[in-house]
Amino acid sequence: MPLRSTGALLARALLLLLLLLLLSGAACTDPVSPEVVSVPGGQGTGMVATVDHVVDGDTVDLSFRGRPNERARLLGIDTPETVKPDSPVECFGPEASARAHELLAAGTEVVVQRDEEPRDRYGRLLVYLWRRSDGLFVNEALLADGYATVLSIEPNSTRRAQLAAAERAARSNRDGLWGACEDPGGR
């Protein structure tokens, strides 16, 4: 067989192999897939996201690698309202929003973990959040400091006991809204 024919045949075989690798996905990674990491404290896995904006004490806008932002609702907690249409600003609402801004400044990398239901009836992601820099469990921190009350809605209750313990401590110490508001649990 002439050398030229062998070279052409080899080039075609390599081209076919490269095409097959590209089609199978083995030759590249998906640039828009979120990075999956361990949740701080070894509590499973979560996806890495970046905080774009804090809406209020329990709602944030997040960006996952290469994707436009997604509105997310923190699971297991409820903070006093500040932005709900046709509703008054509730006691300790501005303070809860300010604390969420402190904990989750724009650009903060977080680890996002979901529970059973991925979204609520408004289309928001339902999430537990940890700051990636120091492992702070944000949902729990807002409860522990008295900026939120527990809101457990089945089937999203994986961390209910942990979150309830944080609320009990804040309530017994009269931290945050527990010392500032009348009947904060009955809002």
mmCIF file of C-alpha atoms in Angstrom:
data_model
loop_
_atom_site.group_PDB
_atom_site.id
_atom_site.type_symbol
_atom_site.label_atom_id
_atom_site.label_comp_id
_atom_site.label_asym_id
_atom_site.label_seq_id
_atom_site.Cartn_x
_atom_site.Cartn_y
_atom_site.Cartn_z
ATOM 1 C CA MET A 1 0.000 0.000 0.000
ATOM 2 C CA PRO A 2 1.463 3.397 -0.889
ATOM 3 C CA LEU A 3 2.475 5.666 1.986
ATOM 4 C CA ARG A 4 0.080 8.378 0.861
ATOM 5 C CA SER A 5 -2.948 6.044 1.078
ATOM 6 C CA THR A 6 -1.928 4.851 4.540
ATOM 7 C CA GLY A 7 -1.615 8.465 5.777
ATOM 8 C CA ALA A 8 -5.018 9.402 4.370
ATOM 9 C CA LEU A 9 -6.595 6.318 5.923
ATOM 10 C CA LEU A 10 -5.004 7.089 9.297
ATOM 11 C CA ALA A 11 -6.172 10.722 9.129
ATOM 12 C CA ARG A 12 -9.738 9.588 8.397
ATOM 13 C CA ALA A 13 -9.649 7.090 11.266
ATOM 14 C CA LEU A 14 -8.407 9.769 13.694
ATOM 15 C CA LEU A 15 -11.049 12.213 12.479
ATOM 16 C CA LEU A 16 -13.764 9.586 12.976
ATOM 17 C CA LEU A 17 -12.455 8.784 16.471
ATOM 18 C CA LEU A 18 -12.397 12.484 17.396
ATOM 19 C CA LEU A 19 -15.952 12.916 16.122
ATOM 20 C CA LEU A 20 -17.136 9.925 18.166
ATOM 21 C CA LEU A 21 -15.445 11.281 21.296
ATOM 22 C CA LEU A 22 -17.073 14.675 20.841
ATOM 23 C CA LEU A 23 -20.503 13.148 20.327
ATOM 24 C CA SER A 24 -20.131 10.923 23.390
ATOM 25 C CA GLY A 25 -19.061 13.843 25.587
ATOM 26 C CA ALA A 26 -15.828 12.143 26.590
ATOM 27 C CA ALA A 27 -13.653 14.811 25.023
ATOM 28 C CA CYS A 28 -15.179 17.782 26.807
ATOM 29 C CA THR A 29 -16.981 18.784 29.962
ATOM 30 C CA ASP A 30 -20.213 20.716 30.116
ATOM 31 C CA PRO A 31 -19.189 24.320 30.880
ATOM 32 C CA VAL A 32 -22.589 25.186 32.352
ATOM 33 C CA SER A 33 -22.976 22.287 34.783
ATOM 34 C CA PRO A 34 -22.868 23.485 38.383
ATOM 35 C CA GLU A 35 -19.882 22.385 40.418
ATOM 36 C CA VAL A 36 -20.892 19.721 42.955
ATOM 37 C CA VAL A 37 -19.060 19.690 46.306
ATOM 38 C CA SER A 38 -19.482 18.284 49.801
ATOM 39 C CA VAL A 39 -21.668 20.320 52.117
ATOM 40 C CA PRO A 40 -19.646 21.718 55.043
ATOM 41 C CA GLY A 41 -19.788 19.351 57.985
ATOM 42 C CA GLY A 42 -20.176 16.309 55.760
ATOM 43 C CA GLN A 43 -23.941 16.640 55.431
ATOM 44 C CA GLY A 44 -24.214 15.433 51.831
ATOM 45 C CA THR A 45 -23.445 17.270 48.621
ATOM 46 C CA GLY A 46 -24.533 20.549 47.117
ATOM 47 C CA MET A 47 -23.957 22.795 44.138
ATOM 48 C CA VAL A 48 -21.732 25.859 44.132
ATOM 49 C CA ALA A 49 -23.457 29.151 43.329
ATOM 50 C CA THR A 50 -22.734 32.851 43.666
ATOM 51 C CA VAL A 51 -25.016 35.317 45.424
ATOM 52 C CA ASP A 52 -26.192 37.996 43.013
ATOM 53 C CA HIS A 53 -28.640 39.838 45.233
ATOM 54 C CA VAL A 54 -30.429 39.501 48.566
ATOM 55 C CA VAL A 55 -34.144 40.194 48.079
ATOM 56 C CA ASP A 56 -35.109 40.006 51.756
ATOM 57 C CA GLY A 57 -34.241 37.963 54.833
ATOM 58 C CA ASP A 58 -35.149 34.591 53.333
ATOM 59 C CA THR A 59 -34.966 35.125 49.554
ATOM 60 C CA VAL A 60 -31.854 35.543 47.383
ATOM 61 C CA ASP A 61 -30.903 35.551 43.730
ATOM 62 C CA LEU A 62 -28.177 33.021 42.881
ATOM 63 C CA SER A 63 -26.095 32.313 39.786
ATOM 64 C CA PHE A 64 -24.871 28.843 38.978
ATOM 65 C CA ARG A 65 -21.834 28.577 36.726
ATOM 66 C CA GLY A 66 -22.772 29.871 33.293
ATOM 67 C CA ARG A 67 -26.474 30.235 34.043
ATOM 68 C CA PRO A 68 -28.552 33.356 34.599
ATOM 69 C CA ASN A 69 -29.653 34.025 38.141
ATOM 70 C CA GLU A 70 -32.303 31.998 39.899
ATOM 71 C CA ARG A 71 -34.494 33.244 42.713
ATOM 72 C CA ALA A 72 -34.126 30.998 45.770
ATOM 73 C CA ARG A 73 -36.080 30.707 49.025
ATOM 74 C CA LEU A 74 -34.226 29.575 52.137
ATOM 75 C CA LEU A 75 -35.767 26.368 53.440
ATOM 76 C CA GLY A 76 -36.903 25.862 57.007
ATOM 77 C CA ILE A 77 -37.053 29.533 57.969
ATOM 78 C CA ASP A 78 -39.313 32.543 57.680
ATOM 79 C CA THR A 79 -38.191 36.118 58.222
ATOM 80 C CA PRO A 80 -40.500 39.076 58.805
ATOM 81 C CA GLU A 81 -41.786 40.597 55.560
ATOM 82 C CA THR A 82 -40.271 43.691 53.989
ATOM 83 C CA VAL A 83 -41.093 43.400 50.274
ATOM 84 C CA LYS A 84 -44.364 41.440 50.064
ATOM 85 C CA PRO A 85 -46.851 43.369 47.881
ATOM 86 C CA ASP A 86 -49.864 44.805 49.715
ATOM 87 C CA SER A 87 -48.383 43.863 53.094
ATOM 88 C CA PRO A 88 -46.933 46.124 55.766
ATOM 89 C CA VAL A 89 -43.301 45.847 56.763
ATOM 90 C CA GLU A 90 -43.280 43.504 59.761
ATOM 91 C CA CYS A 91 -41.500 43.928 63.075
ATOM 92 C CA PHE A 92 -37.788 43.129 62.681
ATOM 93 C CA GLY A 93 -38.149 42.735 58.895
ATOM 94 C CA PRO A 94 -35.612 45.450 57.996
ATOM 95 C CA GLU A 95 -33.149 44.013 60.522
ATOM 96 C CA ALA A 96 -33.559 40.493 59.094
ATOM 97 C CA SER A 97 -32.985 41.774 55.565
ATOM 98 C CA ALA A 98 -29.919 43.715 56.691
ATOM 99 C CA ARG A 99 -28.513 40.611 58.393
ATOM 100 C CA ALA A 100 -29.070 38.533 55.251
ATOM 101 C CA HIS A 101 -27.185 41.215 53.280
ATOM 102 C CA GLU A 102 -24.305 40.997 55.787
ATOM 103 C CA LEU A 103 -24.146 37.203 55.593
ATOM 104 C CA LEU A 104 -24.633 36.972 51.830
ATOM 105 C CA ALA A 105 -23.009 39.970 50.173
ATOM 106 C CA ALA A 106 -23.162 40.031 46.380
ATOM 107 C CA GLY A 107 -20.378 37.835 45.022
ATOM 108 C CA THR A 108 -20.356 35.447 47.995
ATOM 109 C CA GLU A 109 -19.843 31.829 46.952
ATOM 110 C CA VAL A 110 -22.307 29.454 48.582
ATOM 111 C CA VAL A 111 -23.018 25.743 48.616
ATOM 112 C CA VAL A 112 -26.657 25.071 47.761
ATOM 113 C CA GLN A 113 -28.471 21.951 48.906
ATOM 114 C CA ARG A 114 -32.058 21.079 48.096
ATOM 115 C CA ASP A 115 -34.529 18.939 49.999
ATOM 116 C CA GLU A 116 -37.406 16.883 48.548
ATOM 117 C CA GLU A 117 -39.190 19.520 46.462
ATOM 118 C CA PRO A 118 -36.922 21.557 44.181
ATOM 119 C CA ARG A 119 -39.240 24.601 43.824
ATOM 120 C CA ASP A 120 -42.115 26.340 45.561
ATOM 121 C CA ARG A 121 -45.398 27.422 43.975
ATOM 122 C CA TYR A 122 -43.777 30.701 42.893
ATOM 123 C CA GLY A 123 -41.039 28.898 40.949
ATOM 124 C CA ARG A 124 -38.276 29.729 43.438
ATOM 125 C CA LEU A 125 -35.589 27.163 44.198
ATOM 126 C CA LEU A 126 -35.969 25.805 47.734
ATOM 127 C CA VAL A 127 -32.525 25.693 49.325
ATOM 128 C CA TYR A 128 -30.309 25.307 52.336
ATOM 129 C CA LEU A 129 -27.245 27.589 51.987
ATOM 130 C CA TRP A 130 -23.727 27.399 53.387
ATOM 131 C CA ARG A 131 -21.111 30.079 52.813
ATOM 132 C CA ARG A 132 -18.264 28.389 51.012
ATOM 133 C CA SER A 133 -15.567 30.529 52.650
ATOM 134 C CA ASP A 134 -16.235 29.453 56.237
ATOM 135 C CA GLY A 135 -18.954 26.779 56.119
ATOM 136 C CA LEU A 136 -21.552 28.941 57.900
ATOM 137 C CA PHE A 137 -25.024 27.368 57.557
ATOM 138 C CA VAL A 138 -26.941 30.558 56.721
ATOM 139 C CA ASN A 139 -30.460 29.226 57.379
ATOM 140 C CA GLU A 140 -29.399 28.150 60.878
ATOM 141 C CA ALA A 141 -27.462 31.367 61.567
ATOM 142 C CA LEU A 142 -30.515 33.529 60.839
ATOM 143 C CA LEU A 143 -32.509 31.463 63.350
ATOM 144 C CA ALA A 144 -29.761 31.334 65.983
ATOM 145 C CA ASP A 145 -29.376 35.118 65.951
ATOM 146 C CA GLY A 146 -33.131 35.721 66.195
ATOM 147 C CA TYR A 147 -33.732 37.050 62.680
ATOM 148 C CA ALA A 148 -36.102 34.242 61.629
ATOM 149 C CA THR A 149 -38.609 31.711 62.872
ATOM 150 C CA VAL A 150 -38.783 28.058 61.868
ATOM 151 C CA LEU A 151 -41.050 27.307 58.919
ATOM 152 C CA SER A 152 -41.103 23.607 58.159
ATOM 153 C CA ILE A 153 -43.276 22.557 55.231
ATOM 154 C CA GLU A 154 -43.434 18.866 54.378
ATOM 155 C CA PRO A 155 -41.836 17.118 52.648
ATOM 156 C CA ASN A 156 -38.930 19.587 52.961
ATOM 157 C CA SER A 157 -38.003 18.854 56.558
ATOM 158 C CA THR A 158 -34.619 17.144 56.475
ATOM 159 C CA ARG A 159 -33.038 19.735 58.787
ATOM 160 C CA ARG A 160 -36.106 20.509 60.924
ATOM 161 C CA ALA A 161 -34.600 19.344 64.251
ATOM 162 C CA GLN A 162 -31.352 21.253 63.702
ATOM 163 C CA LEU A 163 -33.200 24.439 62.760
ATOM 164 C CA ALA A 164 -35.705 24.114 65.624
ATOM 165 C CA ALA A 165 -32.833 23.851 68.121
ATOM 166 C CA ALA A 166 -31.353 27.105 66.795
ATOM 167 C CA GLU A 167 -34.718 28.851 67.149
ATOM 168 C CA ARG A 168 -35.221 27.545 70.712
ATOM 169 C CA ALA A 169 -31.864 28.961 71.778
ATOM 170 C CA ALA A 170 -32.636 32.390 70.288
ATOM 171 C CA ARG A 171 -36.106 32.392 71.844
ATOM 172 C CA SER A 172 -34.824 31.481 75.319
ATOM 173 C CA ASN A 173 -32.153 34.210 75.087
ATOM 174 C CA ARG A 174 -34.702 36.698 73.686
ATOM 175 C CA ASP A 175 -32.348 37.383 70.797
ATOM 176 C CA GLY A 176 -33.419 39.463 67.831
ATOM 177 C CA LEU A 177 -37.121 39.417 67.067
ATOM 178 C CA TRP A 178 -37.806 37.337 70.192
ATOM 179 C CA GLY A 179 -36.922 40.358 72.344
ATOM 180 C CA ALA A 180 -38.117 43.089 69.999
ATOM 181 C CA CYS A 181 -41.512 41.958 68.698
ATOM 182 C CA GLU A 182 -44.832 40.915 70.207
ATOM 183 C CA ASP A 183 -45.648 37.286 69.354
ATOM 184 C CA PRO A 184 -42.997 36.804 66.642
ATOM 185 C CA GLY A 185 -43.930 33.164 66.190
ATOM 186 C CA GLY A 186 -47.551 34.046 65.452
ATOM 187 C CA ARG A 187 -47.001 36.633 62.748
#
